[in-house]
mmCIF file of C-alpha atoms (C1' of nucleotides) in Angstrom:
data_model
loop_
_atom_site.group_PDB
_atom_site.id
_atom_site.type_symbol
_atom_site.label_atom_id
_atom_site.label_comp_id
_atom_site.label_asym_id
_atom_site.label_seq_id
_atom_site.Cartn_x
_atom_site.Cartn_y
_atom_site.Cartn_z
ATOM 1 C CA UNK A 1 0.100 -0.084 0.013
ATOM 2 C CA UNK A 2 2.497 2.605 1.260
ATOM 3 C CA UNK A 3 6.375 2.517 0.306
ATOM 4 C CA UNK A 4 8.669 1.952 3.297
ATOM 5 C CA UNK A 5 9.649 5.545 2.833
ATOM 6 C CA UNK A 6 5.991 6.450 3.280
ATOM 7 C CA UNK A 7 5.534 4.493 6.352
ATOM 8 C CA UNK A 8 8.542 6.151 8.057
ATOM 9 C CA UNK A 9 7.275 9.409 7.136
ATOM 10 C CA UNK A 10 3.893 8.982 8.463
ATOM 11 C CA UNK A 11 5.460 7.462 11.743
ATOM 12 C CA UNK A 12 7.866 10.224 11.986
ATOM 13 C CA UNK A 13 5.228 12.974 11.640
ATOM 14 C CA UNK A 14 3.211 11.567 14.148
ATOM 15 C CA UNK A 15 5.965 11.322 16.462
ATOM 16 C CA UNK A 16 6.859 15.071 15.908
ATOM 17 C CA UNK A 17 2.902 15.903 16.334
ATOM 18 C CA UNK A 18 2.667 14.087 19.582
ATOM 19 C CA UNK A 19 5.765 16.260 21.039
ATOM 20 C CA UNK A 20 4.905 19.491 19.313
ATOM 21 C CA UNK A 21 1.622 19.421 21.094
ATOM 22 C CA UNK A 22 3.561 20.097 24.146
ATOM 23 C CA UNK A 23 5.843 22.412 22.510
ATOM 24 C CA UNK A 24 8.846 19.821 22.257
ATOM 25 C CA UNK A 25 11.014 19.968 19.467
ATOM 26 C CA UNK A 26 12.803 16.576 18.691
ATOM 27 C CA UNK A 27 15.737 15.691 17.156
ATOM 28 C CA UNK A 28 16.613 13.422 14.134
ATOM 29 C CA UNK A 29 18.050 10.701 16.693
ATOM 30 C CA UNK A 30 15.112 10.903 18.893
ATOM 31 C CA UNK A 31 12.377 10.334 16.022
ATOM 32 C CA UNK A 32 14.412 7.330 14.471
ATOM 33 C CA UNK A 33 14.624 5.900 18.049
ATOM 34 C CA UNK A 34 10.945 6.395 18.701
ATOM 35 C CA UNK A 35 9.699 4.927 15.444
ATOM 36 C CA UNK A 36 12.628 2.417 14.964
ATOM 37 C CA UNK A 37 13.765 3.652 11.675
ATOM 38 C CA UNK A 38 17.272 4.013 10.239
ATOM 39 C CA UNK A 39 18.475 7.492 11.047
ATOM 40 C CA UNK A 40 20.103 8.453 7.912
ATOM 41 C CA UNK A 41 17.185 7.348 5.613
ATOM 42 C CA UNK A 42 15.053 8.916 8.136
ATOM 43 C CA UNK A 43 16.750 12.305 7.710
ATOM 44 C CA UNK A 44 16.092 12.187 3.791
ATOM 45 C CA UNK A 45 12.242 11.614 4.433
ATOM 46 C CA UNK A 46 12.406 14.552 6.860
ATOM 47 C CA UNK A 47 13.825 16.869 4.335
ATOM 48 C CA UNK A 48 10.968 15.915 1.859
ATOM 49 C CA UNK A 49 8.359 16.649 4.568
ATOM 50 C CA UNK A 50 9.900 20.048 5.384
ATOM 51 C CA UNK A 51 10.251 21.049 1.788
ATOM 52 C CA UNK A 52 6.548 20.226 1.580
ATOM 53 C CA UNK A 53 6.404 22.467 4.574
ATOM 54 C CA UNK A 54 4.394 19.789 6.578
ATOM 55 C CA UNK A 55 7.151 19.858 9.369
ATOM 56 C CA UNK A 56 9.764 22.571 10.295
ATOM 57 C CA UNK A 57 13.069 22.013 10.919
ATOM 58 C CA UNK A 58 15.792 23.878 12.761
ATOM 59 C CA UNK A 59 19.648 23.380 12.396
ATOM 60 C CA UNK A 60 22.042 23.986 15.236
ATOM 61 C CA UNK A 61 22.124 23.174 18.726
ATOM 62 C CA UNK A 62 18.834 22.614 20.241
ATOM 63 C CA UNK A 63 17.504 22.236 16.741
ATOM 64 C CA UNK A 64 15.364 19.602 15.420
ATOM 65 C CA UNK A 65 11.836 19.143 14.080
ATOM 66 C CA UNK A 66 8.324 20.426 15.060
ATOM 67 C CA UNK A 67 5.090 21.150 13.815
ATOM 68 C CA UNK A 68 3.161 24.593 14.529
ATOM 69 C CA UNK A 69 0.799 23.634 17.417
ATOM 70 C CA UNK A 70 -2.196 25.380 15.960
ATOM 71 C CA UNK A 71 -1.691 23.585 12.410
ATOM 72 C CA UNK A 72 -1.759 19.909 14.018
ATOM 73 C CA UNK A 73 -5.537 19.858 13.212
ATOM 74 C CA UNK A 74 -5.276 20.832 9.784
ATOM 75 C CA UNK A 75 -2.338 18.535 8.742
ATOM 76 C CA UNK A 76 -3.795 14.996 7.303
ATOM 77 C CA UNK A 77 -2.123 11.676 6.433
ATOM 78 C CA UNK A 78 -3.300 12.287 3.042
ATOM 79 C CA UNK A 79 -0.786 15.168 2.654
ATOM 80 C CA UNK A 80 1.921 13.188 4.090
ATOM 81 C CA UNK A 81 1.366 10.308 1.439
ATOM 82 C CA UNK A 82 0.979 12.767 -1.204
ATOM 83 C CA UNK A 83 4.321 14.356 -0.365
ATOM 84 C CA UNK A 84 6.361 11.084 -0.129
ATOM 85 C CA UNK A 85 4.589 8.410 -2.540
ATOM 86 C CA UNK A 86 2.883 10.988 -4.962
ATOM 87 C CA UNK A 87 -0.452 10.505 -5.735
ATOM 88 C CA UNK A 88 -0.627 7.375 -7.893
ATOM 89 C CA UNK A 89 -2.273 5.298 -5.164
ATOM 90 C CA UNK A 90 -5.242 7.718 -5.462
ATOM 91 C CA UNK A 91 -4.946 8.439 -9.116
ATOM 92 C CA UNK A 92 -2.951 5.805 -11.133
ATOM 93 C CA UNK A 93 -4.468 2.606 -12.621
ATOM 94 C CA UNK A 94 -4.337 -0.030 -10.052
ATOM 95 C CA UNK A 95 -3.445 -2.494 -12.941
ATOM 96 C CA UNK A 96 -0.658 0.174 -14.099
ATOM 97 C CA UNK A 97 -2.404 1.084 -17.471
ATOM 98 C CA UNK A 98 -1.286 4.442 -18.720
ATOM 99 C CA UNK A 99 -4.720 5.648 -18.784
ATOM 100 C CA UNK A 100 -7.671 4.367 -17.448
ATOM 101 C CA UNK A 101 -10.783 5.874 -16.471
ATOM 102 C CA UNK A 102 -14.698 5.583 -16.523
ATOM 103 C CA UNK A 103 -14.746 5.573 -20.471
ATOM 104 C CA UNK A 104 -11.868 3.170 -20.844
ATOM 105 C CA UNK A 105 -11.580 1.204 -17.745
ATOM 106 C CA UNK A 106 -9.200 -1.577 -16.847
ATOM 107 C CA UNK A 107 -11.022 -4.605 -15.705
ATOM 108 C CA UNK A 108 -10.571 -3.695 -11.891
ATOM 109 C CA UNK A 109 -11.506 0.236 -12.476
ATOM 110 C CA UNK A 110 -14.974 0.078 -11.181
ATOM 111 C CA UNK A 111 -14.394 -1.963 -8.157
ATOM 112 C CA UNK A 112 -11.915 0.071 -6.980
ATOM 113 C CA UNK A 113 -13.627 3.487 -7.351
ATOM 114 C CA UNK A 114 -15.173 2.845 -3.810
ATOM 115 C CA UNK A 115 -12.123 1.555 -2.243
ATOM 116 C CA UNK A 116 -9.971 4.423 -3.358
ATOM 117 C CA UNK A 117 -12.638 7.000 -2.415
ATOM 118 C CA UNK A 118 -12.764 5.433 1.209
ATOM 119 C CA UNK A 119 -9.172 5.215 1.192
ATOM 120 C CA UNK A 120 -8.723 8.937 -0.107
ATOM 121 C CA UNK A 121 -11.478 10.461 2.375
ATOM 122 C CA UNK A 122 -10.147 8.298 5.405
ATOM 123 C CA UNK A 123 -6.649 9.619 4.843
ATOM 124 C CA UNK A 124 -8.015 13.283 3.868
ATOM 125 C CA UNK A 125 -10.251 13.685 7.208
ATOM 126 C CA UNK A 126 -7.501 12.444 9.554
ATOM 127 C CA UNK A 127 -5.624 14.975 11.272
ATOM 128 C CA UNK A 128 -2.414 15.015 13.333
ATOM 129 C CA UNK A 129 -3.846 16.131 16.535
ATOM 130 C CA UNK A 130 -6.543 13.238 16.816
ATOM 131 C CA UNK A 131 -3.693 10.835 16.112
ATOM 132 C CA UNK A 132 -1.395 12.388 18.434
ATOM 133 C CA UNK A 133 -4.075 12.345 21.377
ATOM 134 C CA UNK A 134 -4.525 8.698 21.187
ATOM 135 C CA UNK A 135 -0.542 8.369 21.066
ATOM 136 C CA UNK A 136 -0.369 10.343 24.396
ATOM 137 C CA UNK A 137 -2.934 8.065 25.952
ATOM 138 C CA UNK A 138 -1.111 5.137 25.003
ATOM 139 C CA UNK A 139 -3.904 3.792 22.998
ATOM 140 C CA UNK A 140 -1.755 3.416 20.032
ATOM 141 C CA UNK A 141 1.814 2.708 19.415
ATOM 142 C CA UNK A 142 4.671 3.722 16.726
ATOM 143 C CA UNK A 143 6.914 0.893 17.110
ATOM 144 C CA UNK A 144 7.295 -2.723 18.375
ATOM 145 C CA UNK B 1 -1.265 -1.176 -3.839
ATOM 146 C CA UNK B 2 0.029 -4.213 -6.043
ATOM 147 C CA UNK B 3 3.352 -4.966 -6.974
ATOM 148 C CA UNK B 4 4.317 -4.757 -10.688
ATOM 149 C CA UNK B 5 4.507 -8.309 -10.860
ATOM 150 C CA UNK B 6 1.158 -8.780 -9.463
ATOM 151 C CA UNK B 7 -0.413 -6.423 -12.072
ATOM 152 C CA UNK B 8 1.233 -8.550 -14.703
ATOM 153 C CA UNK B 9 -0.234 -11.599 -12.944
ATOM 154 C CA UNK B 10 -3.506 -10.306 -12.747
ATOM 155 C CA UNK B 11 -3.845 -8.895 -16.143
ATOM 156 C CA UNK B 12 -2.218 -12.290 -17.604
ATOM 157 C CA UNK B 13 -4.536 -14.351 -15.841
ATOM 158 C CA UNK B 14 -7.525 -12.431 -17.104
ATOM 159 C CA UNK B 15 -6.272 -12.478 -20.699
ATOM 160 C CA UNK B 16 -6.157 -16.326 -20.149
ATOM 161 C CA UNK B 17 -9.451 -16.521 -18.679
ATOM 162 C CA UNK B 18 -10.967 -14.658 -21.606
ATOM 163 C CA UNK B 19 -9.590 -17.115 -24.119
ATOM 164 C CA UNK B 20 -10.064 -20.255 -21.953
ATOM 165 C CA UNK B 21 -13.672 -19.313 -22.286
ATOM 166 C CA UNK B 22 -13.709 -20.104 -25.750
ATOM 167 C CA UNK B 23 -11.374 -23.006 -25.130
ATOM 168 C CA UNK B 24 -8.404 -21.376 -26.661
ATOM 169 C CA UNK B 25 -5.092 -21.972 -25.090
ATOM 170 C CA UNK B 26 -2.466 -19.217 -25.458
ATOM 171 C CA UNK B 27 1.125 -18.951 -25.656
ATOM 172 C CA UNK B 28 3.611 -16.794 -23.467
ATOM 173 C CA UNK B 29 4.235 -14.528 -26.623
ATOM 174 C CA UNK B 30 0.586 -13.928 -27.092
ATOM 175 C CA UNK B 31 -0.064 -13.214 -23.485
ATOM 176 C CA UNK B 32 2.829 -10.861 -23.194
ATOM 177 C CA UNK B 33 1.659 -9.008 -26.342
ATOM 178 C CA UNK B 34 -1.821 -8.708 -25.029
ATOM 179 C CA UNK B 35 -1.102 -7.156 -21.735
ATOM 180 C CA UNK B 36 1.962 -5.248 -22.634
ATOM 181 C CA UNK B 37 4.650 -6.931 -20.332
ATOM 182 C CA UNK B 38 8.131 -8.307 -20.597
ATOM 183 C CA UNK B 39 8.039 -11.668 -22.062
ATOM 184 C CA UNK B 40 10.644 -13.478 -19.840
ATOM 185 C CA UNK B 41 9.457 -11.841 -16.720
ATOM 186 C CA UNK B 42 5.789 -12.527 -17.381
ATOM 187 C CA UNK B 43 6.857 -16.298 -17.775
ATOM 188 C CA UNK B 44 8.176 -16.217 -14.295
ATOM 189 C CA UNK B 45 5.066 -15.003 -13.045
ATOM 190 C CA UNK B 46 3.118 -17.299 -14.783
ATOM 191 C CA UNK B 47 5.225 -20.231 -13.249
ATOM 192 C CA UNK B 48 4.081 -19.046 -9.868
ATOM 193 C CA UNK B 49 0.419 -18.917 -11.014
ATOM 194 C CA UNK B 50 0.731 -22.599 -12.581
ATOM 195 C CA UNK B 51 2.442 -23.795 -9.377
ATOM 196 C CA UNK B 52 -0.399 -21.994 -7.230
ATOM 197 C CA UNK B 53 -2.928 -24.105 -9.634
ATOM 198 C CA UNK B 54 -4.565 -21.143 -10.752
ATOM 199 C CA UNK B 55 -3.598 -21.667 -14.178
ATOM 200 C CA UNK B 56 -2.596 -24.878 -16.475
ATOM 201 C CA UNK B 57 0.528 -24.714 -18.274
ATOM 202 C CA UNK B 58 1.471 -27.113 -21.033
ATOM 203 C CA UNK B 59 4.856 -27.628 -22.726
ATOM 204 C CA UNK B 60 5.489 -28.512 -26.509
ATOM 205 C CA UNK B 61 4.055 -27.361 -29.603
ATOM 206 C CA UNK B 62 0.671 -26.000 -29.175
ATOM 207 C CA UNK B 63 1.508 -25.503 -25.875
ATOM 208 C CA UNK B 64 0.813 -22.780 -23.387
ATOM 209 C CA UNK B 65 -1.679 -21.636 -20.861
ATOM 210 C CA UNK B 66 -5.136 -22.135 -20.152
ATOM 211 C CA UNK B 67 -7.744 -22.355 -17.259
ATOM 212 C CA UNK B 68 -10.418 -24.904 -16.687
ATOM 213 C CA UNK B 69 -13.499 -23.452 -18.194
ATOM 214 C CA UNK B 70 -15.512 -24.758 -15.158
ATOM 215 C CA UNK B 71 -13.365 -23.113 -12.753
ATOM 216 C CA UNK B 72 -13.510 -19.595 -14.040
ATOM 217 C CA UNK B 73 -16.187 -18.711 -12.074
ATOM 218 C CA UNK B 74 -14.716 -20.227 -9.002
ATOM 219 C CA UNK B 75 -11.121 -18.221 -9.296
ATOM 220 C CA UNK B 76 -11.008 -14.887 -7.564
ATOM 221 C CA UNK B 77 -8.342 -11.870 -8.022
ATOM 222 C CA UNK B 78 -7.833 -12.357 -4.321
ATOM 223 C CA UNK B 79 -6.470 -15.545 -5.038
ATOM 224 C CA UNK B 80 -3.758 -14.316 -7.586
ATOM 225 C CA UNK B 81 -2.771 -11.467 -5.302
ATOM 226 C CA UNK B 82 -2.332 -13.896 -2.492
ATOM 227 C CA UNK B 83 -0.091 -15.965 -4.694
ATOM 228 C CA UNK B 84 2.069 -13.257 -6.159
ATOM 229 C CA UNK B 85 2.328 -10.614 -3.289
ATOM 230 C CA UNK B 86 1.377 -12.877 -0.344
ATOM 231 C CA UNK B 87 -1.192 -11.586 2.042
ATOM 232 C CA UNK B 88 0.443 -8.636 3.752
ATOM 233 C CA UNK B 89 -1.663 -6.407 1.839
ATOM 234 C CA UNK B 90 -4.595 -7.836 3.868
ATOM 235 C CA UNK B 91 -2.952 -8.926 6.984
ATOM 236 C CA UNK B 92 0.506 -6.907 7.686
ATOM 237 C CA UNK B 93 0.081 -3.550 9.694
ATOM 238 C CA UNK B 94 -0.344 -0.442 7.486
ATOM 239 C CA UNK B 95 2.684 1.153 8.991
ATOM 240 C CA UNK B 96 5.173 -1.678 9.026
ATOM 241 C CA UNK B 97 4.943 -2.656 12.713
ATOM 242 C CA UNK B 98 5.837 -6.191 13.529
ATOM 243 C CA UNK B 99 2.823 -6.706 15.425
ATOM 244 C CA UNK B 100 -0.332 -4.697 15.174
ATOM 245 C CA UNK B 101 -4.032 -5.495 16.130
ATOM 246 C CA UNK B 102 -6.858 -4.331 18.116
ATOM 247 C CA UNK B 103 -5.287 -4.803 21.345
ATOM 248 C CA UNK B 104 -2.131 -2.986 20.496
ATOM 249 C CA UNK B 105 -2.812 -1.198 17.280
ATOM 250 C CA UNK B 106 -0.668 1.323 15.172
ATOM 251 C CA UNK B 107 -2.195 4.768 14.771
ATOM 252 C CA UNK B 108 -3.613 3.864 11.490
ATOM 253 C CA UNK B 109 -5.161 0.620 12.554
ATOM 254 C CA UNK B 110 -8.811 1.057 13.172
ATOM 255 C CA UNK B 111 -9.136 3.391 10.289
ATOM 256 C CA UNK B 112 -7.796 0.676 7.991
ATOM 257 C CA UNK B 113 -9.900 -2.059 9.386
ATOM 258 C CA UNK B 114 -12.838 -1.003 7.274
ATOM 259 C CA UNK B 115 -10.829 0.022 4.112
ATOM 260 C CA UNK B 116 -9.226 -3.410 4.186
ATOM 261 C CA UNK B 117 -12.443 -5.377 4.928
ATOM 262 C CA UNK B 118 -13.982 -3.769 1.711
ATOM 263 C CA UNK B 119 -10.788 -4.183 -0.478
ATOM 264 C CA UNK B 120 -10.565 -7.875 0.672
ATOM 265 C CA UNK B 121 -14.183 -8.712 0.051
ATOM 266 C CA UNK B 122 -13.883 -6.995 -3.372
ATOM 267 C CA UNK B 123 -11.275 -9.199 -4.475
ATOM 268 C CA UNK B 124 -12.475 -12.170 -2.858
ATOM 269 C CA UNK B 125 -15.890 -11.951 -4.555
ATOM 270 C CA UNK B 126 -14.743 -11.066 -7.996
ATOM 271 C CA UNK B 127 -14.478 -14.109 -10.419
ATOM 272 C CA UNK B 128 -12.533 -14.618 -13.559
ATOM 273 C CA UNK B 129 -15.889 -15.474 -15.544
ATOM 274 C CA UNK B 130 -17.442 -12.109 -14.879
ATOM 275 C CA UNK B 131 -14.256 -10.000 -15.674
ATOM 276 C CA UNK B 132 -13.717 -12.106 -18.957
ATOM 277 C CA UNK B 133 -17.080 -11.360 -20.122
ATOM 278 C CA UNK B 134 -16.558 -7.658 -19.480
ATOM 279 C CA UNK B 135 -13.356 -7.847 -21.584
ATOM 280 C CA UNK B 136 -15.365 -9.912 -24.544
ATOM 281 C CA UNK B 137 -17.768 -7.102 -24.618
ATOM 282 C CA UNK B 138 -15.005 -4.526 -24.986
ATOM 283 C CA UNK B 139 -16.211 -2.905 -21.845
ATOM 284 C CA UNK B 140 -12.740 -3.178 -20.442
ATOM 285 C CA UNK B 141 -9.223 -3.423 -21.674
ATOM 286 C CA UNK B 142 -5.646 -4.993 -20.357
ATOM 287 C CA UNK B 143 -3.425 -2.544 -22.229
ATOM 288 C CA UNK B 144 -3.027 1.019 -23.472
ATOM 289 C "C1'" DT C 1 35.193 34.538 17.175
ATOM 290 C "C1'" DT C 2 35.551 29.796 18.123
ATOM 291 C "C1'" DT C 3 33.578 25.445 19.107
ATOM 292 C "C1'" DA C 4 29.772 22.534 19.370
ATOM 293 C "C1'" DT C 5 25.554 20.585 17.720
ATOM 294 C "C1'" DT C 6 22.388 19.990 14.418
ATOM 295 C "C1'" DT C 7 20.167 19.236 9.980
ATOM 296 C "C1'" DC C 8 21.154 19.682 4.510
ATOM 297 C "C1'" DG C 9 22.832 17.855 0.267
ATOM 298 C "C1'" DG C 10 25.419 14.971 -2.526
ATOM 299 C "C1'" DA C 11 27.915 10.949 -3.297
ATOM 300 C "C1'" DC C 12 27.916 6.198 -2.363
ATOM 301 C "C1'" DA C 13 26.331 1.257 -1.228
ATOM 302 C "C1'" DA C 14 23.128 -2.361 -0.304
ATOM 303 C "C1'" DA C 15 19.105 -4.614 -0.886
ATOM 304 C "C1'" DA C 16 14.961 -5.801 -3.120
ATOM 305 C "C1'" DT C 17 12.421 -5.524 -7.534
ATOM 306 C "C1'" DT C 18 12.000 -6.196 -12.118
ATOM 307 C "C1'" DA C 19 14.096 -7.972 -16.433
ATOM 308 C "C1'" DT C 20 16.988 -10.746 -19.503
ATOM 309 C "C1'" DC C 21 19.639 -14.686 -21.382
ATOM 310 C "C1'" DT C 22 20.500 -19.392 -21.708
ATOM 311 C "C1'" DT C 23 20.056 -24.264 -21.294
ATOM 312 C "C1'" DA C 24 17.097 -27.774 -19.914
ATOM 313 C "C1'" DA C 25 12.821 -30.186 -20.154
ATOM 314 C "C1'" DT C 26 8.544 -31.692 -22.142
ATOM 315 C "C1'" DA C 27 5.494 -32.747 -25.847
ATOM 316 C "C1'" DT C 28 4.070 -32.738 -30.569
ATOM 317 C "C1'" DA C 29 4.533 -34.101 -35.271
ATOM 318 C "C1'" DA C 30 6.633 -35.325 -39.162
ATOM 319 C "C1'" DT D 1 13.430 -41.182 -34.417
ATOM 320 C "C1'" DT D 2 14.441 -36.730 -35.133
ATOM 321 C "C1'" DA D 3 13.345 -31.972 -35.585
ATOM 322 C "C1'" DT D 4 10.379 -28.338 -33.852
ATOM 323 C "C1'" DA D 5 7.920 -25.658 -30.527
ATOM 324 C "C1'" DT D 6 6.988 -24.482 -26.263
ATOM 325 C "C1'" DT D 7 7.259 -23.805 -21.080
ATOM 326 C "C1'" DA D 8 10.594 -24.503 -16.596
ATOM 327 C "C1'" DA D 9 14.515 -23.477 -14.309
ATOM 328 C "C1'" DG D 10 18.477 -21.075 -13.143
ATOM 329 C "C1'" DA D 11 22.039 -17.791 -13.780
ATOM 330 C "C1'" DT D 12 22.601 -13.063 -14.718
ATOM 331 C "C1'" DA D 13 21.879 -8.105 -15.176
ATOM 332 C "C1'" DA D 14 19.568 -3.600 -15.034
ATOM 333 C "C1'" DT D 15 16.597 -0.663 -12.111
ATOM 334 C "C1'" DT D 16 14.535 1.109 -8.113
ATOM 335 C "C1'" DT D 17 14.301 1.672 -3.352
ATOM 336 C "C1'" DT D 18 16.217 1.648 0.695
ATOM 337 C "C1'" DG D 19 20.113 2.784 3.568
ATOM 338 C "C1'" DT D 20 24.950 4.878 4.491
ATOM 339 C "C1'" DC D 21 28.522 8.347 4.930
ATOM 340 C "C1'" DC D 22 30.785 12.507 4.785
ATOM 341 C "C1'" DG D 23 31.457 17.270 4.181
ATOM 342 C "C1'" DA D 24 28.752 21.915 4.212
ATOM 343 C "C1'" DA D 25 25.759 25.053 5.957
ATOM 344 C "C1'" DA D 26 23.632 26.903 9.780
ATOM 345 C "C1'" DT D 27 22.710 27.994 14.489
ATOM 346 C "C1'" DA D 28 23.676 28.817 19.495
ATOM 347 C "C1'" DA D 29 26.339 29.230 23.284
ATOM 348 C "C1'" DA D 30 30.810 29.778 25.400
#
DNA sequence: TTTATTTCGGACAAAATTATCTTAATATAA
DNA sequence: TTATATTAAGATAATTTTGTCCGAAATAAA
């Protein structure tokens, strides 16, 4: 479903979100520890997310990553997926045809209209604040 | 969503299904042509499908691939996906955690319960005969 | 201003996936 | 029986994705 990069990206963003809620800026190392990911590779993904203005990065001592607290409820998982994996999951033909639409569909097209709508909506209506709250309560986890 | 191998596998099986409906056995080359796939790589995928007894293969002159006509309505796309990509799409944690379930869920777990149920059911209730009929009517296509 | 800390960016490396090539095995028909 | 057509299987190669390393840039503090 999601690439490995994207999974790391989502988990990293959620961890940053959780900490940002309490005004804590977190370092690359702390993030990689928290989500059990390779540190240097995680750095690359965080760069992508920073360029997409989903997270903020600060260099230097006490630098690290954070998300504007008031933005938490306005950022969706959909945005993260788009930034890292692009939108072929939402747009592209399930069977990989170059073009595929209602008029000239692949054999799976119609079956996937509903599934993708649900997927897209679920990801679009999710938001970092809600997810961070569950993390705080220990209802969900980011590694294991 | 699906690996490239899996997409080839689905398309190849659907093409074989369509031809098998009319008692036509098809060659590797014909399949690769019909679905616009690399021929040798397609051969590998067909081997997997043959071992999974989803398709039948015959060597020698006039050999090729076919599916028992009476089985067409009993084979689902779900079976093809399982044979090629395994069932991590249906089972595995969306965020890649080693274990993830209702008791100790990842932050996306509950959101994906519905999506995956729908995905799994859609694929499980599909069958080769129905899809082949649409292909026959020209309502759907396998390449472009 | 110098030093320490941290992310950024580019080059490089490893692993996984996708793709090809060659030979073997099998079946058909002449 | 021999030649031919076809898939099977194994080795190899190319590409993409994932992962590492190192120096540069930026920032803060001494």
